[in-house]
Coordinates of C-alpha atoms in Angstrom, one line a residue:
X51 CA -4.8 129.8 242.5
X52 CA -5.2 127.0 239.9
X53 CA -7.2 126.9 236.7
X54 CA -8.7 125.1 233.5
X55 CA -8.2 121.6 233.7
X56 CA -7.4 118.1 235.1
X57 CA -6.9 115.0 232.8
X58 CA -7.2 111.6 234.4
X59 CA -6.6 108.8 232.5
X60 CA -7.3 106.1 234.8
X61 CA -7.3 102.8 232.7
X62 CA -4.4 103.4 230.9
X63 CA -2.3 104.5 234.5
X64 CA 1.0 103.0 234.3
X65 CA 2.9 101.2 237.7
X66 CA 6.3 100.5 239.0
X67 CA 5.7 97.1 238.5
X68 CA 4.9 97.6 234.7
X69 CA 6.9 100.1 233.2
X70 CA 10.1 99.0 234.2
X71 CA 13.1 101.1 236.4
X72 CA 11.7 104.2 237.5
X73 CA 13.2 107.6 239.4
X74 CA 12.3 108.4 242.2
X75 CA 11.4 112.4 240.9
X76 CA 8.6 110.6 238.8
X77 CA 7.8 108.8 241.6
X78 CA 6.3 112.1 242.1
X79 CA 4.2 113.6 239.2
X80 CA 1.3 111.8 237.4
X81 CA 1.6 112.6 234.1
X82 CA -2.2 111.1 233.3
X83 CA -3.7 113.7 235.6
X84 CA -2.6 117.1 236.4
X85 CA -3.3 120.6 237.4
X86 CA -2.2 124.5 236.1
X87 CA -1.6 126.7 238.6
X88 CA -1.4 130.1 238.1
X89 CA 0.5 131.2 241.1
X90 CA 1.7 130.0 244.1
X91 CA 3.7 131.2 247.5
X92 CA 6.5 129.2 248.8
X93 CA 9.2 129.3 251.1
X94 CA 11.6 126.1 250.1
X95 CA 11.0 126.8 246.0
X96 CA 9.2 127.1 242.5
X97 CA 9.2 126.6 239.3
X98 CA 6.7 128.6 236.8
X99 CA 7.3 127.1 233.1
X100 CA 5.1 126.3 229.9
X101 CA 3.6 123.5 231.6
X102 CA 2.5 121.7 234.3
X103 CA 3.9 118.1 234.2
X104 CA 7.8 120.2 233.7
X105 CA 7.8 122.4 236.7
X106 CA 6.3 120.0 238.9
X107 CA 9.1 117.7 237.2
X108 CA 11.9 120.9 238.6
X109 CA 10.0 120.9 242.3
X110 CA 10.5 118.0 242.3
X111 CA 14.1 117.7 242.1
X112 CA 14.5 120.5 244.6
X113 CA 12.9 118.4 247.0
X114 CA 15.0 115.5 246.9
X115 CA 18.4 117.6 247.5
X116 CA 18.6 119.4 244.0
X117 CA 19.1 122.6 244.2
X118 CA 18.1 125.3 241.3
X119 CA 20.8 124.5 238.6
X120 CA 19.5 120.9 239.2
X121 CA 16.1 121.6 239.4
X122 CA 16.6 124.2 236.0
X123 CA 18.5 121.4 233.5
X124 CA 14.9 119.0 235.1
X125 CA 12.3 121.4 233.8
X126 CA 14.3 122.0 230.6
X127 CA 14.5 118.5 229.7
X128 CA 11.4 117.4 230.5
X129 CA 10.0 120.9 228.5
X130 CA 11.7 118.8 226.0
X131 CA 8.8 116.4 225.9
X132 CA 5.6 117.6 226.6
X133 CA 6.5 121.0 225.0
X134 CA 7.4 120.3 221.1
X135 CA 6.5 123.5 219.8
X136 CA 9.4 125.2 221.8
X137 CA 10.9 122.8 224.2
X138 CA 14.0 120.9 222.7
X139 CA 17.2 119.0 222.7
X140 CA 17.4 120.2 219.3
X141 CA 17.6 123.6 219.6
X142 CA 19.6 126.1 221.7
X143 CA 19.3 128.8 224.9
X144 CA 20.6 131.4 226.9
X145 CA 20.6 130.1 230.7
X146 CA 21.7 133.4 233.1
X147 CA 21.9 132.1 237.3
X148 CA 22.8 134.2 240.4
X149 CA 24.2 132.2 242.9
X150 CA 23.4 131.9 246.6
X151 CA 27.3 133.4 246.7
X152 CA 27.0 135.9 245.0
X153 CA 28.3 135.3 241.5
X154 CA 27.3 136.0 237.7
X155 CA 26.6 132.8 235.1
X156 CA 25.3 133.6 231.9
X157 CA 25.4 129.8 229.6
X158 CA 24.8 130.1 225.5
X159 CA 24.0 127.1 224.1
X160 CA 22.3 128.9 220.7
X161 CA 22.7 127.5 217.9
X162 CA 25.7 127.8 214.9
X163 CA 25.5 128.2 211.6
X164 CA 27.2 124.5 210.4
X165 CA 30.3 124.4 208.3
X166 CA 29.3 124.4 204.8
X167 CA 26.7 127.9 205.6
X168 CA 27.8 130.5 203.7
X169 CA 26.4 134.0 203.4
X170 CA 24.0 133.7 200.2
X171 CA 22.6 130.3 201.1
X172 CA 19.2 131.2 200.7
X173 CA 19.7 133.3 197.3
X174 CA 18.7 132.0 194.0
X175 CA 20.3 132.8 190.9
X176 CA 18.7 136.6 190.4
X177 CA 19.8 137.6 194.3
X178 CA 16.5 136.9 195.7
X179 CA 15.8 135.8 199.3
X180 CA 14.2 132.4 199.5
X181 CA 12.8 132.6 202.2
X182 CA 11.4 129.6 202.3
X183 CA 14.0 127.7 203.2
X184 CA 15.5 129.6 205.7
X185 CA 12.1 129.1 207.6
X186 CA 11.3 125.7 206.5
X187 CA 13.3 121.7 207.0
X188 CA 16.1 120.4 206.7
X189 CA 18.4 123.6 205.0
X190 CA 16.9 125.9 208.3
X191 CA 18.3 123.7 211.1
X192 CA 21.1 125.1 212.4
X193 CA 23.7 123.3 214.7
X194 CA 21.6 122.8 217.7
X195 CA 23.3 123.6 221.2
X196 CA 20.6 122.7 224.4
X197 CA 22.5 119.4 225.3
X198 CA 25.4 120.9 225.2
X199 CA 24.5 124.1 227.7
X200 CA 22.8 121.3 229.6
X201 CA 25.7 120.8 230.6
X202 CA 27.9 123.6 230.9
X203 CA 24.7 123.8 234.0
X204 CA 25.9 120.9 235.3
X205 CA 29.8 122.3 237.4
X206 CA 26.5 124.4 239.5
X207 CA 24.1 121.6 239.8
X208 CA 24.0 119.2 242.8
X209 CA 22.6 115.6 241.7
X210 CA 23.8 113.7 239.7
X211 CA 22.7 114.3 235.3
X212 CA 20.6 110.6 235.0
X213 CA 18.8 112.1 238.6
X214 CA 17.9 114.9 236.2
X215 CA 17.0 113.7 232.8
X216 CA 15.2 110.5 234.4
X217 CA 12.2 112.5 234.4
X218 CA 12.0 113.3 230.7
X219 CA 12.9 109.5 230.6
X220 CA 9.7 108.7 231.5
X221 CA 7.9 111.3 229.8
X222 CA 9.3 110.6 226.9
X223 CA 8.7 106.4 227.5
X224 CA 5.3 105.8 228.7
X225 CA 3.1 109.2 227.5
X226 CA 1.7 112.5 229.3
X227 CA -1.9 113.7 228.3
X228 CA -2.0 116.6 225.7
X229 CA -4.4 119.8 226.5
X230 CA -7.0 121.6 224.4
X231 CA -4.1 123.8 222.7
X232 CA -1.5 120.7 222.2
X233 CA -4.4 119.2 220.6
X234 CA -4.7 121.9 218.2
X235 CA -1.1 123.1 217.8
X236 CA -0.3 119.3 216.5
X237 CA -3.3 118.8 214.4
X238 CA -2.6 122.5 212.6
X239 CA 1.3 121.6 212.0
X240 CA -0.2 118.0 210.4
X241 CA 0.7 119.1 207.1
X242 CA 3.5 120.9 207.4
X243 CA 4.9 117.8 210.1
X244 CA 4.1 115.1 206.6
X245 CA 5.6 117.8 203.8
X246 CA 9.0 118.2 205.8
X247 CA 9.9 115.0 207.6
X248 CA 11.0 111.7 205.3
X249 CA 10.2 109.8 208.5
X250 CA 6.5 110.3 209.5
X251 CA 6.7 111.3 213.3
X252 CA 4.7 110.0 216.2
X253 CA 3.0 114.1 216.1
X254 CA 0.9 113.0 212.8
X255 CA -2.0 110.8 214.5
X256 CA -5.0 109.1 212.3
X257 CA -8.5 111.2 213.0
X258 CA -6.6 113.9 214.4
X259 CA -5.6 114.5 218.3
X260 CA -7.8 115.7 221.0
X261 CA -7.2 116.5 224.9
X262 CA -6.9 113.6 227.0
X263 CA -5.2 112.0 224.2
X264 CA -1.3 110.1 225.4
X265 CA 1.6 111.1 223.7
X266 CA 4.0 108.5 223.4
X267 CA 7.5 109.5 222.4
X268 CA 9.7 106.2 222.0
X269 CA 12.2 107.1 219.8
X270 CA 13.1 110.1 221.5
X271 CA 13.3 108.3 224.6
X272 CA 15.5 106.6 223.7
X273 CA 17.9 109.1 222.8
X274 CA 17.6 111.0 226.2
X275 CA 18.9 107.7 227.5
X276 CA 21.8 108.0 224.4
X277 CA 22.2 110.8 226.5
X278 CA 22.1 110.1 230.6
X279 CA 24.8 106.7 229.3
X280 CA 27.1 108.4 227.5
X281 CA 26.8 111.9 228.1
X282 CA 26.9 114.6 225.1
X283 CA 28.7 112.7 223.3
X284 CA 25.1 110.6 223.4
X285 CA 24.1 112.9 221.9
X286 CA 26.7 115.0 219.8
X287 CA 28.7 111.7 218.8
X288 CA 28.0 107.4 218.1
X289 CA 23.7 106.4 216.7
X290 CA 22.3 110.0 217.8
X291 CA 25.1 111.6 215.7
X292 CA 24.8 108.9 213.5
X293 CA 20.8 109.5 213.2
X294 CA 21.2 113.1 212.3
X295 CA 23.3 113.3 209.7
X296 CA 21.5 110.5 207.7
X297 CA 18.3 113.1 208.5
X298 CA 20.9 115.5 206.8
X299 CA 21.5 113.6 204.1
X300 CA 17.6 112.9 202.7
X301 CA 16.7 115.9 202.4
X302 CA 19.6 118.3 201.4
X303 CA 20.5 119.6 204.4
X304 CA 24.4 120.0 205.5
X305 CA 24.8 120.1 209.3
X306 CA 28.0 116.9 209.6
X307 CA 29.7 115.2 212.0
X308 CA 31.3 117.7 212.4
X309 CA 29.2 120.3 213.4
X310 CA 27.8 118.5 215.9
X311 CA 31.3 117.1 217.7
X312 CA 32.7 120.0 217.9
X313 CA 29.9 122.2 219.4
X314 CA 30.5 123.9 222.7
X315 CA 28.3 126.2 224.7
X316 CA 30.5 129.3 226.1
X317 CA 29.9 131.0 229.0
X318 CA 30.3 135.1 228.9
X319 CA 29.7 138.0 230.6
X320 CA 26.7 138.9 232.3
X321 CA 24.9 141.9 231.4
X322 CA 25.2 143.6 234.6
X323 CA 23.7 147.1 235.1
X324 CA 21.7 150.2 237.3
X325 CA 18.5 150.5 237.8
X326 CA 18.2 153.7 240.1
X327 CA 18.0 151.4 243.5
X328 CA 18.6 147.7 241.8
X329 CA 20.5 145.0 239.9
X330 CA 19.4 143.9 236.7
X331 CA 21.4 140.4 235.6
X332 CA 20.9 139.8 231.7
X333 CA 22.7 137.9 228.7
X334 CA 24.6 139.5 226.4
X335 CA 25.0 138.8 223.0
X336 CA 24.1 137.4 220.6
X337 CA 21.0 137.4 222.8
X338 CA 19.9 141.1 222.0
X339 CA 18.7 141.9 225.5
X340 CA 21.4 142.0 226.7
X341 CA 22.2 145.3 224.8
X342 CA 18.2 146.8 224.8
X343 CA 17.2 146.1 228.1
X344 CA 20.3 148.5 229.4
X345 CA 19.3 151.0 226.8
X346 CA 15.4 151.1 227.0
X347 CA 15.9 151.0 231.1
X348 CA 18.2 153.2 230.8
X349 CA 15.9 156.0 228.5
X350 CA 12.8 155.9 231.0
X351 CA 14.9 155.7 234.4
X352 CA 15.4 160.0 234.2
X353 CA 11.2 159.9 232.9
X354 CA 8.6 160.4 235.0
X355 CA 6.8 156.9 233.8
X356 CA 5.4 156.9 237.3
X357 CA 3.4 160.6 237.2
X358 CA 1.9 159.0 233.9
X359 CA 0.3 155.6 235.4
X360 CA 0.7 152.5 233.9
X361 CA -1.3 151.7 230.0
X362 CA -1.7 155.5 230.6
X363 CA -1.6 157.0 226.7
X364 CA 1.9 159.2 228.1
X365 CA 3.2 156.4 229.2
X366 CA 3.1 154.2 226.3
X367 CA 3.7 157.3 223.7
X368 CA 6.8 157.4 226.1
X369 CA 7.4 153.1 226.3
X370 CA 7.1 153.0 222.9
X371 CA 10.0 156.8 221.0
X372 CA 11.8 154.1 223.5
X373 CA 11.1 150.7 222.2
X374 CA 12.0 152.5 218.4
X375 CA 15.0 153.5 219.6
X376 CA 16.9 150.3 221.0
X377 CA 15.2 148.6 218.3
X378 CA 16.7 151.1 215.4
X379 CA 20.2 150.1 216.6
X380 CA 18.6 146.9 217.1
X381 CA 18.6 145.9 213.1
X382 CA 21.4 148.1 212.1
X383 CA 24.6 146.9 214.7
X384 CA 23.4 143.1 216.5
X385 CA 25.5 140.2 215.7
X386 CA 27.4 137.1 217.4
X387 CA 30.7 139.8 219.2
X388 CA 32.8 136.2 217.5
X389 CA 32.4 137.5 214.5
X390 CA 31.4 141.6 214.2
X391 CA 32.3 144.0 216.8
X392 CA 29.3 145.0 218.1
X393 CA 29.5 148.6 219.9
X394 CA 28.6 147.2 222.7
X395 CA 30.1 149.7 226.0
X396 CA 28.4 152.7 223.6
X397 CA 25.3 151.1 222.8
X398 CA 24.6 150.6 226.7
X399 CA 26.5 153.7 227.6
X400 CA 24.2 156.6 229.9
X401 CA 25.3 159.4 228.3
X402 CA 24.3 157.6 225.4
X403 CA 21.1 157.3 226.3
X404 CA 20.5 160.6 227.1
X405 CA 21.8 161.3 223.8
X406 CA 19.1 158.9 222.0
X407 CA 15.9 161.0 223.7
X408 CA 16.6 163.7 222.6
X409 CA 14.8 164.8 219.2
X410 CA 11.6 162.8 221.6
X411 CA 8.8 164.5 221.3
X412 CA 6.1 163.6 223.2
X413 CA 2.7 165.2 221.7
X414 CA 3.6 163.7 218.6
X415 CA 4.7 160.7 216.5
X416 CA 8.0 159.4 216.0
X417 CA 8.9 158.1 212.7
X418 CA 11.2 155.4 212.1
X419 CA 11.8 157.2 208.8
X420 CA 14.1 159.9 210.1
X421 CA 14.6 157.6 213.6
X422 CA 17.0 155.7 212.1
X423 CA 20.5 154.0 214.4
X424 CA 22.2 155.5 216.6
X425 CA 26.6 156.2 216.3
X426 CA 12.8 142.2 212.4
X427 CA 11.1 139.3 214.4
X428 CA 11.6 136.0 215.4
X429 CA 9.4 133.2 216.0
X430 CA 7.3 133.7 219.2
X431 CA 7.6 130.0 219.7
X432 CA 10.3 130.4 222.2
X433 CA 9.4 129.1 225.9
X434 CA 11.2 130.5 229.4
X435 CA 11.7 129.8 232.9
X436 CA 12.1 131.0 235.9
X437 CA 13.4 129.0 239.4
X438 CA 14.1 129.8 243.2
X439 CA 15.5 128.0 245.6
X440 CA 15.7 128.8 249.7
X441 CA 19.5 128.8 249.7
X442 CA 19.4 132.0 247.0
X443 CA 19.9 130.2 243.8
X444 CA 18.3 131.8 241.0
X445 CA 18.4 130.5 237.5
X446 CA 16.0 132.0 234.5
X447 CA 16.4 130.3 231.1
X448 CA 15.0 131.1 227.0
X449 CA 15.0 129.0 224.6
X450 CA 13.7 127.3 221.6
X451 CA 13.3 126.1 218.2
X452 CA 12.5 129.1 217.1
X453 CA 9.9 129.1 214.6
X454 CA 6.9 127.1 216.0
X455 CA 8.3 122.7 216.5
X456 CA 11.1 124.4 214.3
X457 CA 12.2 123.3 210.8
X458 CA 9.5 121.2 211.1
X459 CA 11.5 118.4 210.8
X460 CA 12.1 115.7 213.6
X461 CA 15.5 113.2 213.6
X462 CA 14.0 110.0 212.5
X463 CA 14.8 107.4 214.6
X464 CA 15.8 110.1 217.2
X465 CA 12.2 112.0 217.5
X466 CA 13.3 115.3 218.1
X467 CA 12.4 118.3 216.3
X468 CA 14.9 120.0 215.1
X469 CA 15.5 124.2 214.6
X470 CA 15.0 127.1 212.2
X471 CA 17.1 129.5 213.5
X472 CA 19.1 130.2 210.3
X473 CA 16.0 132.7 209.4
X474 CA 17.3 134.1 212.3
X475 CA 20.1 135.3 210.7
X476 CA 20.2 137.9 207.8
X477 CA 19.3 136.2 204.5
X478 CA 19.6 139.3 202.7
X479 CA 19.9 142.9 204.1
X480 CA 17.6 144.8 204.1
X481 CA 15.1 141.6 203.8
X482 CA 12.5 140.2 206.7
X483 CA 13.0 137.2 208.6
X484 CA 9.2 135.2 209.0
X485 CA 8.0 137.6 211.8
X486 CA 9.8 140.6 209.8
X487 CA 12.7 141.4 211.5
X488 CA 15.5 143.2 209.2
X489 CA 19.5 143.0 209.3
X490 CA 22.3 144.1 208.5
X491 CA 26.3 142.9 207.8
X492 CA 26.5 142.8 211.6
X493 CA 24.0 139.1 211.4
X494 CA 25.1 137.8 207.9
X495 CA 25.2 134.5 207.5
X496 CA 29.2 132.5 208.2
X497 CA 30.4 129.3 209.2
X498 CA 30.3 128.3 212.4
X499 CA 28.4 131.6 213.7
X500 CA 25.8 132.0 216.7
X501 CA 22.5 133.9 214.6
X502 CA 21.1 137.3 216.5
X503 CA 18.4 136.7 219.5
X504 CA 16.0 138.3 221.3
X505 CA 15.5 135.6 224.2
X506 CA 16.0 137.6 227.7
X507 CA 16.0 136.0 230.8
X508 CA 16.7 138.0 233.6
X509 CA 17.2 138.3 237.3
X510 CA 16.6 141.7 239.4
X511 CA 18.3 142.0 242.6
X512 CA 17.7 143.9 245.8
X513 CA 19.5 144.6 248.0
X514 CA 22.1 142.5 246.8
X515 CA 19.2 139.3 246.8
X516 CA 17.3 138.5 244.3
X517 CA 14.5 140.5 243.8
X518 CA 12.5 139.2 240.5
X519 CA 13.4 136.2 238.1
X520 CA 11.9 136.5 234.7
X521 CA 11.1 136.4 230.6
X522 CA 9.0 135.3 227.8
X523 CA 9.0 134.1 224.8
X524 CA 7.5 135.9 221.6
X525 CA 10.7 136.8 219.2
X526 CA 11.0 140.3 218.9
X527 CA 8.7 141.6 221.9
X528 CA 10.8 139.7 224.4
X529 CA 13.0 142.3 225.5
X530 CA 9.7 144.7 225.5
X531 CA 7.9 142.3 227.2
X532 CA 10.3 141.9 229.7
X533 CA 10.9 145.6 229.5
X534 CA 7.5 145.8 230.2
X535 CA 7.1 143.5 233.0
X536 CA 10.7 145.5 235.2
X537 CA 8.8 148.2 235.3
X538 CA 5.2 147.6 235.3
X539 CA 7.0 146.1 239.2
X540 CA 9.4 148.5 239.8
X541 CA 7.9 151.8 238.6
X542 CA 4.2 151.2 238.9
X543 CA 4.3 149.1 241.8
X544 CA 2.1 146.1 240.3
X545 CA 0.8 143.2 241.6
X546 CA 3.4 139.9 240.3
X547 CA 0.6 138.9 238.8
X548 CA -1.1 141.9 237.2
X549 CA 2.3 143.1 236.2
X550 CA 2.6 139.6 234.5
X551 CA -0.5 139.1 233.1
X552 CA -1.7 143.1 232.6
X553 CA -2.2 143.8 228.4
X554 CA 1.4 144.2 226.7
X555 CA 2.4 146.9 223.0
X556 CA 5.1 146.4 221.0
X557 CA 6.7 148.8 219.1
X558 CA 10.3 147.1 216.8
X559 CA 11.0 150.3 214.6
X560 CA 9.7 147.9 211.7
X561 CA 7.3 148.1 210.3
X562 CA 6.4 151.3 212.3
X563 CA 3.3 150.9 214.3
X564 CA 2.1 150.1 218.0
X565 CA 1.3 146.5 218.3
X566 CA -1.4 145.6 221.1
X567 CA -3.3 142.6 222.2
X568 CA -6.7 142.7 222.4
X569 CA -7.2 144.3 226.0
X570 CA -5.7 147.6 225.4
X571 CA -8.1 150.2 225.8
X572 CA -10.0 150.9 222.9
X573 CA -9.5 155.2 224.7
X574 CA -5.5 154.5 225.0
X575 CA -5.7 153.1 220.6
X576 CA -7.8 156.2 220.1
X577 CA -5.4 158.7 221.6
X578 CA -2.0 157.2 220.0
X579 CA -3.8 157.5 217.0
X580 CA -4.9 161.1 217.3
X581 CA -0.8 161.8 217.7
X582 CA 0.2 160.2 214.6
X583 CA 0.5 156.4 215.6
X584 CA -0.6 153.2 213.9
X585 CA -2.0 150.8 216.2
X586 CA -2.9 147.4 215.3
X587 CA -4.5 144.3 217.3
X588 CA -3.1 141.4 217.0
X589 CA -2.8 137.8 219.1
X590 CA -1.1 137.3 222.9
X591 CA 2.7 138.6 223.2
X592 CA 4.4 136.4 225.1
X593 CA 4.4 134.0 228.1
X594 CA 5.9 135.7 230.8
X595 CA 6.8 134.0 233.4
X596 CA 8.1 135.3 237.2
X597 CA 9.3 134.2 240.3
X598 CA 9.4 137.0 243.2
X599 CA 11.3 136.7 246.8
X600 CA 9.9 139.4 249.1
X601 CA 12.5 140.5 251.7
X602 CA 11.5 138.2 254.2
X603 CA 11.8 134.7 252.1
X604 CA 8.8 134.5 250.6
X605 CA 8.5 132.6 246.9
X606 CA 5.9 133.9 245.3
X607 CA 6.2 132.5 241.1
X608 CA 3.3 133.4 238.8
X609 CA 2.8 131.4 235.2
X610 CA 1.6 133.7 232.0
X611 CA -2.3 133.0 231.8
X612 CA -2.2 133.5 228.3
X613 CA -1.1 129.8 227.5
X614 CA -1.4 126.1 229.9
X615 CA 1.5 127.6 231.5
X616 CA 1.9 126.8 235.0
X617 CA 3.5 127.1 238.1
X618 CA 5.1 125.4 241.1
X619 CA 5.8 125.7 244.9
X620 CA 6.9 123.8 247.8

C-alpha cells in the first residue's frame, strides 16, 4: 500500500559525475523522489522505520548481500540524517537480535552520565529542582552511545562498515527532500535552536521550511566521514571529540574527553520468557521494558482477555489495571543494574504476577493512591525500526535523543544534535521529569550511570522461529504500546495492520488516568468513566513498526499510520 506523497525536484537532481564517488547502495535510492509505503509483502527481507529513505537504505544493503544486521546499521545511520528529531549519532539506544543460528543478542548503548555529574546537579541552593537545565541545552546531555552501539553490532554483520555508512554520508552531503511534517517540526523548534546553540545550525532557515525543500547537512557529512575512516575513534576521539568538548565549554556543559574516550556499549543477557506457546525476547535493564513487559504479559496470561474482545470496556479495564501495577514498580525499583540492585528475578516471576493481581476488581477502577509498588513519561521523540532477512536474522532497534531534537543543541562544526537524556534520571525523588515520570533512588544520577529507559525492542518466536519483530517510540507509552500490540496479535488474532493502527490507550500509575487516542470509542470511554476512571484524550500514542513472518516464509512489514513511517522490502 502506497500512501501520502512523492516529492520530486528534477532541477536539482545530482548525478554521479557531479556529486563525487558514491556507493552502489546510494544509486538505488533517490533522495529527491520517494514514496511512503505503509505495508509491503516480501520473501527476501524487509525494513520498517520512521522514514522511507531509511527503510529503502536498509533494503538496498540486503540486496547487495548484507544481512539484517548490516541493514539495521545502515538504516540507523540514515535515520541520523533524514530523521533528526530522533534518529541520531548524539544519543543512544538498544538493539535486540535473533540470529539465524538461534542466538539471542542484546546490545545496550544507552547514554551515560558524565564523570562530573552528581546526584543534586539540577537542584538550586534551596533544593528545588531546576528541570529546565535537565531538559534543554548543554547540561542536559549524557555521553552519546549510538556510535559505539553500531560498532558493537558489526561483529554480526557481513559487509564492511564503509559500505554501510556511505548512504548516510551521501544523504547528508547532497541533501534530501523534506516532507510537510518535517518542515512543520523544524519551524516549530526554530526558537529553541536559536536559544540553545552557540553556532546557528542548518535546521534554522530564513523564511522557514516548507515541504519540498532540500535539507543539506555538510558538517554532519564530515562527521560521518571521520567515523567511516577512523571507526569509533572518529567520533569518540580526534576532531569530533574536540568539537564536542569545545561546544560543552562554550555553554557550561560537562562532557569531557575522558567521558567520550571511555564510553563502551555493553552486550547484556537478553530477557527471554514464555507466553503460552510463544517465546518473547526483549531488552533487559536499563530498559524498563525488560521488567514491565514480562510482568504485564504474565499478569494477563491467565485472564480471559480474548473472550472480552478488542477495545471492550472489560479488556481495557483489565489491561489498565495491569499497566498500573507494573508502572508502580517501575517508579520505585528500576534503574541501572550496574549501580543498583534491582530484584529482577522476583519482579518478573509468575508467582509475583499472580500476587500483584490478587486485589484486582473487574467491576471498578483501581486507585494509584492505594496501589503502590509491590515487595513516569520520558520524551516521545524516540524512533524504532524493525529488520528481517531471508536467512532468518531478526533485528529490533529503538534509539532516541529523548526530547524532540534532544537538547536542541547541535555540536558546532560537527552538525549533530545532542540528547537530553539526563532528564530521564530522577533528578529529585518524587519530582516528575519533562513528561510527568517520577522516580526514586534506583534511578538517581551518578557518574557513569545509565539512565532508566522505556525503550522495548522485542522479538517474538513461534515454533522457535522469528514470528514478530516489534517496537515503538513514545516515552513511557512504549511498553504499554508493545504490550497492546502483542495482545492484539497473540490474543485478538488481529491483522498486523490493525494491531499497529487501531486506537491505543495508556496508564502509567501516575498520573492516575487513562490516556486515549482520538479514535478511541466514545461508548467505551463512558463505560470506563462509570467504573470510576478518569479518561483523557491525547495525541497519537507511539509509531509502532512490525514485521510478521508467516510459517511459509512470507514477510509482511507494516509501518505506523501515525507518521511518515514507511516499509520497504523485496
